[in-house]
Amino acid sequence: MYMKIKHLLFFIPVTFWVACEGTDLIEPDNVSKEQISTQIIYNPTKYSKQKGDVFVKSSLPTTMAKQIPNACVTSIMEYANNKVFGGTVNEGAYILYYTQTYNSNPLIDGVSLDYIEPFVTHFFKTQTFTNYKSAIDAKHPVMTDVNSQIESSAHNVLCVGYNSNTGAAIYMDP
């Protein structure tokens, strides 16, 4: 199966990633994982357009289909490919690849943190970045995990923008 590789910013536990050319990783200098997790888990608000909103792409859909249980990673990958990058890869292609490659069904077990890096980088190029603002300004969405209410688990979202007046992250949560 051939799929064109897209550019995606990627953030997994303890490590921030950006999609593009390299694979070197550094932590952002002004936004921590805990700050983003806290905003997303404890302070979520339904998006409404505000002055100062900056996005990775203009006219980006602000809603998405509700995820299949345990499939937040593949759901976010489909949204990034289709809506941000204009691709056509269906979530089922990601699920099939993961199942065949890692001998695990993400619809039952989710995507293992042990496999998330090689899984995502198979379809998206990653590179370093210094903070969410510079990543979004460079037109790179940031795939990130956030704390989950399920023990020993995380949830995947895609930061697609920020508000320049408030500093709030704008993200897709499947």
Short mmCIF file of N, CA and C in Angstrom, two decimals:
data_model
loop_
_atom_site.label_atom_id
_atom_site.label_comp_id
_atom_site.label_asym_id
_atom_site.label_seq_id
_atom_site.Cartn_x
_atom_site.Cartn_y
_atom_site.Cartn_z
N MET A 1 0.85 -1.16 0.00
CA MET A 1 0.00 0.00 0.00
C MET A 1 0.90 1.23 0.00
N TYR A 2 0.68 2.17 -0.91
CA TYR A 2 1.46 3.39 -0.99
C TYR A 2 0.61 4.56 -0.53
N MET A 3 1.15 5.37 0.35
CA MET A 3 0.47 6.58 0.79
C MET A 3 1.49 7.70 0.81
N LYS A 4 1.13 8.84 0.31
CA LYS A 4 2.01 10.00 0.32
C LYS A 4 2.22 10.45 1.76
N ILE A 5 3.45 10.70 2.13
CA ILE A 5 3.76 11.13 3.49
C ILE A 5 3.45 12.61 3.63
N LYS A 6 2.76 12.95 4.68
CA LYS A 6 2.39 14.34 4.98
C LYS A 6 3.25 14.86 6.12
N HIS A 7 3.22 16.15 6.37
CA HIS A 7 3.97 16.75 7.47
C HIS A 7 3.04 16.96 8.65
N LEU A 8 3.44 16.51 9.81
CA LEU A 8 2.61 16.58 11.01
C LEU A 8 3.49 16.84 12.21
N LEU A 9 3.03 17.68 13.10
CA LEU A 9 3.70 17.88 14.37
C LEU A 9 3.16 16.83 15.30
N PHE A 10 4.01 16.28 16.11
CA PHE A 10 3.60 15.13 16.89
C PHE A 10 4.17 15.23 18.29
N PHE A 11 3.36 14.97 19.27
CA PHE A 11 3.78 15.06 20.66
C PHE A 11 3.28 13.83 21.40
N ILE A 12 4.21 13.04 21.94
CA ILE A 12 3.83 11.87 22.72
C ILE A 12 4.32 12.08 24.15
N PRO A 13 4.00 11.20 25.08
CA PRO A 13 4.36 11.43 26.47
C PRO A 13 5.81 11.85 26.64
N VAL A 14 6.02 12.94 27.29
CA VAL A 14 7.30 13.49 27.66
C VAL A 14 8.08 14.04 26.46
N THR A 15 7.62 13.85 25.26
CA THR A 15 8.36 14.29 24.09
C THR A 15 7.45 15.01 23.11
N PHE A 16 7.90 16.15 22.62
CA PHE A 16 7.16 16.87 21.59
C PHE A 16 7.78 16.54 20.23
N TRP A 17 6.94 16.44 19.22
CA TRP A 17 7.41 16.16 17.87
C TRP A 17 6.77 17.14 16.90
N VAL A 18 7.43 17.38 15.80
CA VAL A 18 6.87 18.16 14.72
C VAL A 18 7.03 17.37 13.44
N ALA A 19 6.06 17.46 12.58
CA ALA A 19 6.17 16.74 11.33
C ALA A 19 6.85 17.59 10.28
N CYS A 20 7.82 17.09 9.68
CA CYS A 20 8.53 17.66 8.54
C CYS A 20 9.74 16.81 8.24
N GLU A 21 10.92 17.41 8.31
CA GLU A 21 12.10 16.71 7.82
C GLU A 21 12.83 15.87 8.86
N GLY A 22 13.15 16.27 10.01
CA GLY A 22 14.03 15.50 10.88
C GLY A 22 13.31 14.62 11.86
N THR A 23 14.06 14.04 12.77
CA THR A 23 13.45 13.27 13.84
C THR A 23 14.04 13.66 15.20
N ASP A 24 14.90 14.67 15.26
CA ASP A 24 15.42 15.12 16.54
C ASP A 24 14.29 15.73 17.36
N LEU A 25 14.32 15.50 18.65
CA LEU A 25 13.23 15.95 19.51
C LEU A 25 13.74 16.90 20.58
N ILE A 26 12.97 17.95 20.84
CA ILE A 26 13.25 18.83 21.97
C ILE A 26 11.93 19.24 22.59
N GLU A 27 11.97 19.64 23.84
CA GLU A 27 10.74 20.09 24.48
C GLU A 27 10.49 21.55 24.14
N PRO A 28 9.23 21.94 24.01
CA PRO A 28 8.91 23.35 23.78
C PRO A 28 9.39 24.20 24.95
N ASP A 29 9.74 25.43 24.68
CA ASP A 29 10.28 26.26 25.74
C ASP A 29 9.22 27.03 26.52
N ASN A 30 7.98 27.05 26.05
CA ASN A 30 7.02 27.88 26.78
C ASN A 30 5.68 27.21 27.07
N VAL A 31 5.45 26.00 26.60
CA VAL A 31 4.19 25.32 26.90
C VAL A 31 4.52 23.88 27.28
N SER A 32 4.09 23.48 28.46
CA SER A 32 4.37 22.12 28.90
C SER A 32 3.23 21.19 28.55
N LYS A 33 3.53 19.91 28.53
CA LYS A 33 2.51 18.89 28.30
C LYS A 33 1.42 19.02 29.35
N GLU A 34 1.81 19.27 30.59
CA GLU A 34 0.84 19.38 31.67
C GLU A 34 -0.10 20.56 31.45
N GLN A 35 0.42 21.68 30.95
CA GLN A 35 -0.44 22.83 30.69
C GLN A 35 -1.45 22.53 29.60
N ILE A 36 -1.02 21.89 28.52
CA ILE A 36 -1.94 21.53 27.45
C ILE A 36 -2.94 20.50 27.96
N SER A 37 -2.46 19.47 28.67
CA SER A 37 -3.36 18.45 29.20
C SER A 37 -4.40 19.06 30.12
N THR A 38 -3.98 19.96 30.98
CA THR A 38 -4.92 20.59 31.92
C THR A 38 -5.96 21.39 31.16
N GLN A 39 -5.54 22.16 30.16
CA GLN A 39 -6.49 22.95 29.38
C GLN A 39 -7.48 22.04 28.68
N ILE A 40 -7.02 20.96 28.11
CA ILE A 40 -7.88 20.08 27.32
C ILE A 40 -8.79 19.25 28.22
N ILE A 41 -8.27 18.68 29.28
CA ILE A 41 -9.07 17.80 30.13
C ILE A 41 -9.99 18.58 31.07
N TYR A 42 -9.47 19.63 31.69
CA TYR A 42 -10.25 20.31 32.72
C TYR A 42 -10.91 21.60 32.26
N ASN A 43 -10.47 22.15 31.16
CA ASN A 43 -11.01 23.42 30.70
C ASN A 43 -11.51 23.39 29.27
N PRO A 44 -12.07 22.29 28.79
CA PRO A 44 -12.47 22.29 27.39
C PRO A 44 -13.68 23.18 27.17
N THR A 45 -13.65 23.93 26.10
CA THR A 45 -14.81 24.73 25.72
C THR A 45 -15.06 24.50 24.24
N LYS A 46 -16.32 24.46 23.86
CA LYS A 46 -16.66 24.29 22.45
C LYS A 46 -16.10 25.48 21.68
N TYR A 47 -15.51 25.22 20.53
CA TYR A 47 -14.88 26.28 19.76
C TYR A 47 -15.91 27.26 19.22
N SER A 48 -15.61 28.52 19.38
CA SER A 48 -16.34 29.58 18.70
C SER A 48 -15.30 30.58 18.20
N LYS A 49 -15.46 31.01 16.98
CA LYS A 49 -14.49 31.90 16.35
C LYS A 49 -14.30 33.16 17.18
N GLN A 50 -13.03 33.54 17.37
CA GLN A 50 -12.71 34.75 18.13
C GLN A 50 -11.60 35.51 17.43
N LYS A 51 -11.57 36.80 17.69
CA LYS A 51 -10.50 37.63 17.16
C LYS A 51 -9.18 37.11 17.71
N GLY A 52 -8.20 36.97 16.84
CA GLY A 52 -6.89 36.49 17.25
C GLY A 52 -6.66 35.01 16.99
N ASP A 53 -7.65 34.31 16.45
CA ASP A 53 -7.47 32.89 16.15
C ASP A 53 -6.49 32.71 14.99
N VAL A 54 -5.54 31.82 15.17
CA VAL A 54 -4.54 31.50 14.15
C VAL A 54 -4.60 29.99 13.93
N PHE A 55 -4.70 29.57 12.67
CA PHE A 55 -4.81 28.15 12.35
C PHE A 55 -3.70 27.69 11.41
N VAL A 56 -3.46 26.39 11.37
CA VAL A 56 -2.49 25.81 10.44
C VAL A 56 -2.97 25.91 9.01
N LYS A 57 -4.28 26.03 8.83
CA LYS A 57 -4.87 26.11 7.49
C LYS A 57 -6.15 26.92 7.59
N SER A 58 -6.36 27.83 6.65
CA SER A 58 -7.62 28.58 6.66
C SER A 58 -8.76 27.67 6.27
N SER A 59 -9.94 27.99 6.70
CA SER A 59 -11.15 27.22 6.40
C SER A 59 -11.07 25.77 6.88
N LEU A 60 -10.37 25.54 7.95
CA LEU A 60 -10.26 24.19 8.52
C LEU A 60 -11.57 23.83 9.20
N PRO A 61 -12.13 22.65 8.93
CA PRO A 61 -13.36 22.26 9.62
C PRO A 61 -13.16 22.25 11.13
N THR A 62 -14.11 22.78 11.86
CA THR A 62 -13.97 22.86 13.32
C THR A 62 -14.73 21.74 14.02
N THR A 63 -15.24 20.79 13.27
CA THR A 63 -15.86 19.60 13.85
C THR A 63 -15.33 18.38 13.11
N MET A 64 -15.45 17.24 13.76
CA MET A 64 -15.05 15.99 13.13
C MET A 64 -15.94 14.87 13.64
N ALA A 65 -15.94 13.77 12.93
CA ALA A 65 -16.75 12.62 13.35
C ALA A 65 -16.25 12.11 14.69
N LYS A 66 -17.18 11.65 15.52
CA LYS A 66 -16.81 11.07 16.80
C LYS A 66 -16.00 9.81 16.55
N GLN A 67 -14.96 9.62 17.32
CA GLN A 67 -14.07 8.49 17.13
C GLN A 67 -14.74 7.16 17.44
N ILE A 68 -14.24 6.12 16.83
CA ILE A 68 -14.57 4.75 17.20
C ILE A 68 -13.88 4.52 18.55
N PRO A 69 -14.48 3.78 19.49
CA PRO A 69 -13.82 3.56 20.78
C PRO A 69 -12.37 3.07 20.61
N ASN A 70 -11.48 3.65 21.39
CA ASN A 70 -10.05 3.33 21.43
C ASN A 70 -9.28 3.79 20.20
N ALA A 71 -9.90 4.52 19.30
CA ALA A 71 -9.25 4.86 18.03
C ALA A 71 -8.94 6.35 17.91
N CYS A 72 -8.60 7.01 19.00
CA CYS A 72 -8.31 8.44 18.91
C CYS A 72 -7.10 8.72 18.02
N VAL A 73 -6.07 7.88 18.09
CA VAL A 73 -4.87 8.11 17.28
C VAL A 73 -5.19 8.00 15.79
N THR A 74 -5.84 6.92 15.39
CA THR A 74 -6.15 6.74 13.96
C THR A 74 -7.17 7.77 13.48
N SER A 75 -8.07 8.17 14.35
CA SER A 75 -9.05 9.20 14.01
C SER A 75 -8.35 10.54 13.75
N ILE A 76 -7.42 10.89 14.61
CA ILE A 76 -6.66 12.13 14.45
C ILE A 76 -5.78 12.05 13.20
N MET A 77 -5.20 10.90 12.93
CA MET A 77 -4.38 10.75 11.72
C MET A 77 -5.22 10.97 10.47
N GLU A 78 -6.44 10.43 10.45
CA GLU A 78 -7.31 10.63 9.29
C GLU A 78 -7.67 12.11 9.15
N TYR A 79 -8.02 12.77 10.25
CA TYR A 79 -8.37 14.19 10.20
C TYR A 79 -7.18 15.00 9.66
N ALA A 80 -5.98 14.73 10.20
CA ALA A 80 -4.79 15.47 9.75
C ALA A 80 -4.56 15.25 8.26
N ASN A 81 -4.61 14.00 7.83
CA ASN A 81 -4.36 13.70 6.42
C ASN A 81 -5.40 14.34 5.52
N ASN A 82 -6.68 14.16 5.85
CA ASN A 82 -7.76 14.60 4.97
C ASN A 82 -8.05 16.09 5.06
N LYS A 83 -8.16 16.61 6.25
CA LYS A 83 -8.62 18.00 6.43
C LYS A 83 -7.48 19.01 6.44
N VAL A 84 -6.37 18.67 7.06
CA VAL A 84 -5.25 19.62 7.11
C VAL A 84 -4.43 19.55 5.83
N PHE A 85 -4.13 18.33 5.37
CA PHE A 85 -3.22 18.18 4.24
C PHE A 85 -3.91 17.88 2.91
N GLY A 86 -5.24 17.74 2.91
CA GLY A 86 -5.97 17.52 1.67
C GLY A 86 -5.83 16.12 1.09
N GLY A 87 -5.45 15.16 1.92
CA GLY A 87 -5.30 13.78 1.46
C GLY A 87 -6.63 13.04 1.42
N THR A 88 -6.55 11.75 1.17
CA THR A 88 -7.76 10.93 1.05
C THR A 88 -7.67 9.62 1.81
N VAL A 89 -6.70 9.47 2.70
CA VAL A 89 -6.53 8.20 3.41
C VAL A 89 -7.65 8.04 4.43
N ASN A 90 -8.31 6.88 4.37
CA ASN A 90 -9.39 6.56 5.30
C ASN A 90 -8.80 5.98 6.58
N GLU A 91 -9.45 6.24 7.70
CA GLU A 91 -8.99 5.72 8.99
C GLU A 91 -8.78 4.21 8.95
N GLY A 92 -9.59 3.51 8.18
CA GLY A 92 -9.45 2.06 8.08
C GLY A 92 -8.08 1.62 7.58
N ALA A 93 -7.46 2.41 6.72
CA ALA A 93 -6.12 2.08 6.22
C ALA A 93 -5.10 2.13 7.36
N TYR A 94 -5.24 3.12 8.24
CA TYR A 94 -4.34 3.21 9.40
C TYR A 94 -4.58 2.04 10.35
N ILE A 95 -5.84 1.71 10.58
CA ILE A 95 -6.18 0.59 11.47
C ILE A 95 -5.63 -0.72 10.91
N LEU A 96 -5.81 -0.94 9.62
CA LEU A 96 -5.32 -2.17 8.99
C LEU A 96 -3.80 -2.26 9.08
N TYR A 97 -3.11 -1.17 8.76
CA TYR A 97 -1.64 -1.17 8.84
C TYR A 97 -1.18 -1.48 10.26
N TYR A 98 -1.77 -0.82 11.24
CA TYR A 98 -1.38 -1.04 12.64
C TYR A 98 -1.61 -2.50 13.03
N THR A 99 -2.78 -3.03 12.70
CA THR A 99 -3.12 -4.40 13.06
C THR A 99 -2.14 -5.39 12.44
N GLN A 100 -1.82 -5.21 11.16
CA GLN A 100 -0.91 -6.13 10.47
C GLN A 100 0.54 -5.97 10.92
N THR A 101 0.95 -4.75 11.20
CA THR A 101 2.34 -4.49 11.55
C THR A 101 2.66 -4.84 13.00
N TYR A 102 1.75 -4.53 13.91
CA TYR A 102 2.02 -4.70 15.34
C TYR A 102 1.23 -5.85 15.96
N ASN A 103 0.51 -6.61 15.13
CA ASN A 103 -0.25 -7.77 15.59
C ASN A 103 -1.13 -7.41 16.80
N SER A 104 -1.79 -6.28 16.69
CA SER A 104 -2.65 -5.78 17.76
C SER A 104 -3.78 -4.98 17.12
N ASN A 105 -4.97 -5.10 17.67
CA ASN A 105 -6.12 -4.39 17.13
C ASN A 105 -6.32 -3.08 17.89
N PRO A 106 -6.09 -1.94 17.25
CA PRO A 106 -6.23 -0.66 17.96
C PRO A 106 -7.67 -0.38 18.39
N LEU A 107 -8.64 -1.06 17.79
CA LEU A 107 -10.03 -0.85 18.20
C LEU A 107 -10.33 -1.54 19.52
N ILE A 108 -9.48 -2.48 19.91
CA ILE A 108 -9.64 -3.16 21.19
C ILE A 108 -8.66 -2.59 22.21
N ASP A 109 -7.39 -2.45 21.80
CA ASP A 109 -6.32 -2.07 22.72
C ASP A 109 -5.86 -0.62 22.60
N GLY A 110 -6.38 0.12 21.63
CA GLY A 110 -5.83 1.44 21.35
C GLY A 110 -4.46 1.29 20.70
N VAL A 111 -3.75 2.40 20.52
CA VAL A 111 -2.40 2.37 19.98
C VAL A 111 -1.44 2.39 21.15
N SER A 112 -0.57 1.40 21.22
CA SER A 112 0.39 1.29 22.31
C SER A 112 1.39 2.45 22.25
N LEU A 113 1.74 2.97 23.42
CA LEU A 113 2.75 4.02 23.47
C LEU A 113 4.10 3.50 22.97
N ASP A 114 4.31 2.18 23.03
CA ASP A 114 5.54 1.59 22.51
C ASP A 114 5.61 1.68 20.98
N TYR A 115 4.46 1.73 20.32
CA TYR A 115 4.42 1.71 18.86
C TYR A 115 4.00 3.03 18.23
N ILE A 116 3.57 3.99 19.02
CA ILE A 116 3.00 5.20 18.43
C ILE A 116 4.02 5.94 17.56
N GLU A 117 5.27 6.03 18.01
CA GLU A 117 6.27 6.74 17.21
C GLU A 117 6.49 6.09 15.84
N PRO A 118 6.84 4.80 15.77
CA PRO A 118 7.04 4.23 14.44
C PRO A 118 5.76 4.18 13.60
N PHE A 119 4.63 4.02 14.26
CA PHE A 119 3.35 3.99 13.53
C PHE A 119 3.07 5.33 12.86
N VAL A 120 3.14 6.40 13.61
CA VAL A 120 2.84 7.72 13.06
C VAL A 120 3.89 8.15 12.04
N THR A 121 5.16 7.89 12.34
CA THR A 121 6.21 8.32 11.41
C THR A 121 6.25 7.49 10.14
N HIS A 122 5.55 6.37 10.10
CA HIS A 122 5.41 5.63 8.84
C HIS A 122 4.59 6.44 7.83
N PHE A 123 3.64 7.23 8.33
CA PHE A 123 2.74 7.98 7.46
C PHE A 123 3.03 9.48 7.41
N PHE A 124 3.68 10.01 8.45
CA PHE A 124 3.94 11.45 8.54
C PHE A 124 5.41 11.67 8.87
N LYS A 125 6.01 12.68 8.24
CA LYS A 125 7.37 13.07 8.61
C LYS A 125 7.30 13.90 9.88
N THR A 126 8.33 13.80 10.72
CA THR A 126 8.35 14.59 11.95
C THR A 126 9.65 15.39 12.04
N GLN A 127 9.59 16.49 12.75
CA GLN A 127 10.79 17.29 13.02
C GLN A 127 10.62 17.99 14.35
N THR A 128 11.68 18.57 14.82
CA THR A 128 11.64 19.27 16.10
C THR A 128 10.89 20.59 15.99
N PHE A 129 10.44 21.08 17.13
CA PHE A 129 9.91 22.43 17.20
C PHE A 129 10.13 22.96 18.60
N THR A 130 10.04 24.28 18.75
CA THR A 130 10.33 24.87 20.05
C THR A 130 9.09 25.19 20.86
N ASN A 131 7.97 25.49 20.20
CA ASN A 131 6.74 25.77 20.94
C ASN A 131 5.55 25.67 20.00
N TYR A 132 4.38 25.58 20.59
CA TYR A 132 3.16 25.43 19.80
C TYR A 132 2.94 26.59 18.84
N LYS A 133 3.18 27.81 19.29
CA LYS A 133 2.95 28.97 18.44
C LYS A 133 3.80 28.91 17.18
N SER A 134 5.09 28.65 17.35
CA SER A 134 5.96 28.60 16.16
C SER A 134 5.59 27.43 15.26
N ALA A 135 5.17 26.32 15.83
CA ALA A 135 4.74 25.17 15.02
C ALA A 135 3.49 25.52 14.21
N ILE A 136 2.49 26.09 14.86
CA ILE A 136 1.25 26.46 14.17
C ILE A 136 1.54 27.54 13.13
N ASP A 137 2.37 28.52 13.49
CA ASP A 137 2.73 29.58 12.53
C ASP A 137 3.42 29.01 11.30
N ALA A 138 4.15 27.90 11.47
CA ALA A 138 4.82 27.24 10.34
C ALA A 138 3.88 26.30 9.59
N LYS A 139 2.59 26.33 9.98
CA LYS A 139 1.55 25.53 9.32
C LYS A 139 1.68 24.03 9.60
N HIS A 140 2.19 23.69 10.79
CA HIS A 140 2.31 22.30 11.21
C HIS A 140 1.37 22.04 12.38
N PRO A 141 0.40 21.14 12.22
CA PRO A 141 -0.44 20.78 13.36
C PRO A 141 0.38 19.96 14.36
N VAL A 142 -0.04 19.96 15.61
CA VAL A 142 0.68 19.22 16.64
C VAL A 142 -0.20 18.09 17.17
N MET A 143 0.22 16.86 16.93
CA MET A 143 -0.48 15.70 17.47
C MET A 143 0.07 15.49 18.88
N THR A 144 -0.81 15.41 19.86
CA THR A 144 -0.35 15.31 21.23
C THR A 144 -1.23 14.38 22.05
N ASP A 145 -0.62 13.79 23.06
CA ASP A 145 -1.43 13.02 24.00
C ASP A 145 -1.79 13.93 25.16
N VAL A 146 -2.90 13.63 25.79
CA VAL A 146 -3.32 14.34 27.00
C VAL A 146 -3.70 13.30 28.03
N ASN A 147 -3.73 13.72 29.27
CA ASN A 147 -4.11 12.80 30.34
C ASN A 147 -5.49 12.23 30.07
N SER A 148 -5.68 11.00 30.49
CA SER A 148 -6.95 10.32 30.32
C SER A 148 -7.53 10.00 31.68
N GLN A 149 -8.84 9.84 31.73
CA GLN A 149 -9.48 9.44 32.97
C GLN A 149 -9.32 7.94 33.21
N ILE A 150 -8.81 7.23 32.22
CA ILE A 150 -8.57 5.79 32.34
C ILE A 150 -7.13 5.59 32.81
N GLU A 151 -6.94 4.81 33.86
CA GLU A 151 -5.62 4.58 34.42
C GLU A 151 -4.67 3.98 33.38
N SER A 152 -3.40 4.41 33.42
CA SER A 152 -2.35 3.93 32.51
C SER A 152 -2.74 4.13 31.05
N SER A 153 -3.37 5.24 30.76
CA SER A 153 -3.85 5.51 29.42
C SER A 153 -3.66 6.99 29.09
N ALA A 154 -3.72 7.30 27.82
CA ALA A 154 -3.67 8.69 27.36
C ALA A 154 -4.69 8.85 26.24
N HIS A 155 -4.98 10.09 25.89
CA HIS A 155 -5.93 10.39 24.83
C HIS A 155 -5.22 11.28 23.81
N ASN A 156 -5.51 11.11 22.54
CA ASN A 156 -4.83 11.82 21.48
C ASN A 156 -5.70 12.92 20.90
N VAL A 157 -5.14 14.11 20.74
CA VAL A 157 -5.82 15.24 20.13
C VAL A 157 -4.86 15.88 19.12
N LEU A 158 -5.39 16.79 18.31
CA LEU A 158 -4.57 17.48 17.32
C LEU A 158 -4.72 18.98 17.50
N CYS A 159 -3.63 19.64 17.92
CA CYS A 159 -3.65 21.10 18.03
C CYS A 159 -3.52 21.67 16.62
N VAL A 160 -4.52 22.46 16.24
CA VAL A 160 -4.56 23.02 14.89
C VAL A 160 -4.48 24.54 14.89
N GLY A 161 -4.41 25.13 16.08
CA GLY A 161 -4.35 26.57 16.15
C GLY A 161 -4.16 27.07 17.56
N TYR A 162 -4.19 28.38 17.68
CA TYR A 162 -4.11 29.03 18.99
C TYR A 162 -4.75 30.41 18.85
N ASN A 163 -5.06 31.00 19.97
CA ASN A 163 -5.57 32.36 19.96
C ASN A 163 -4.44 33.28 20.39
N SER A 164 -4.08 34.23 19.52
CA SER A 164 -2.94 35.10 19.79
C SER A 164 -3.19 36.07 20.94
N ASN A 165 -4.45 36.29 21.29
CA ASN A 165 -4.76 37.19 22.41
C ASN A 165 -4.74 36.48 23.75
N THR A 166 -5.22 35.24 23.78
CA THR A 166 -5.33 34.52 25.06
C THR A 166 -4.27 33.44 25.23
N GLY A 167 -3.65 33.00 24.14
CA GLY A 167 -2.68 31.92 24.21
C GLY A 167 -3.32 30.54 24.27
N ALA A 168 -4.64 30.48 24.23
CA ALA A 168 -5.34 29.19 24.31
C ALA A 168 -5.07 28.35 23.08
N ALA A 169 -4.88 27.05 23.30
CA ALA A 169 -4.73 26.12 22.19
C ALA A 169 -6.09 25.83 21.58
N ILE A 170 -6.12 25.68 20.27
CA ILE A 170 -7.34 25.27 19.55
C ILE A 170 -7.03 23.88 19.01
N TYR A 171 -7.83 22.90 19.38
CA TYR A 171 -7.50 21.52 19.06
C TYR A 171 -8.73 20.73 18.66
N MET A 172 -8.49 19.65 17.92
CA MET A 172 -9.55 18.71 17.56
C MET A 172 -9.50 17.56 18.54
N ASP A 173 -10.63 17.23 19.11
CA ASP A 173 -10.73 16.14 20.07
C ASP A 173 -11.76 15.15 19.56
N PRO A 174 -11.29 13.99 19.08
CA PRO A 174 -12.23 13.05 18.50
C PRO A 174 -13.15 12.43 19.54
#
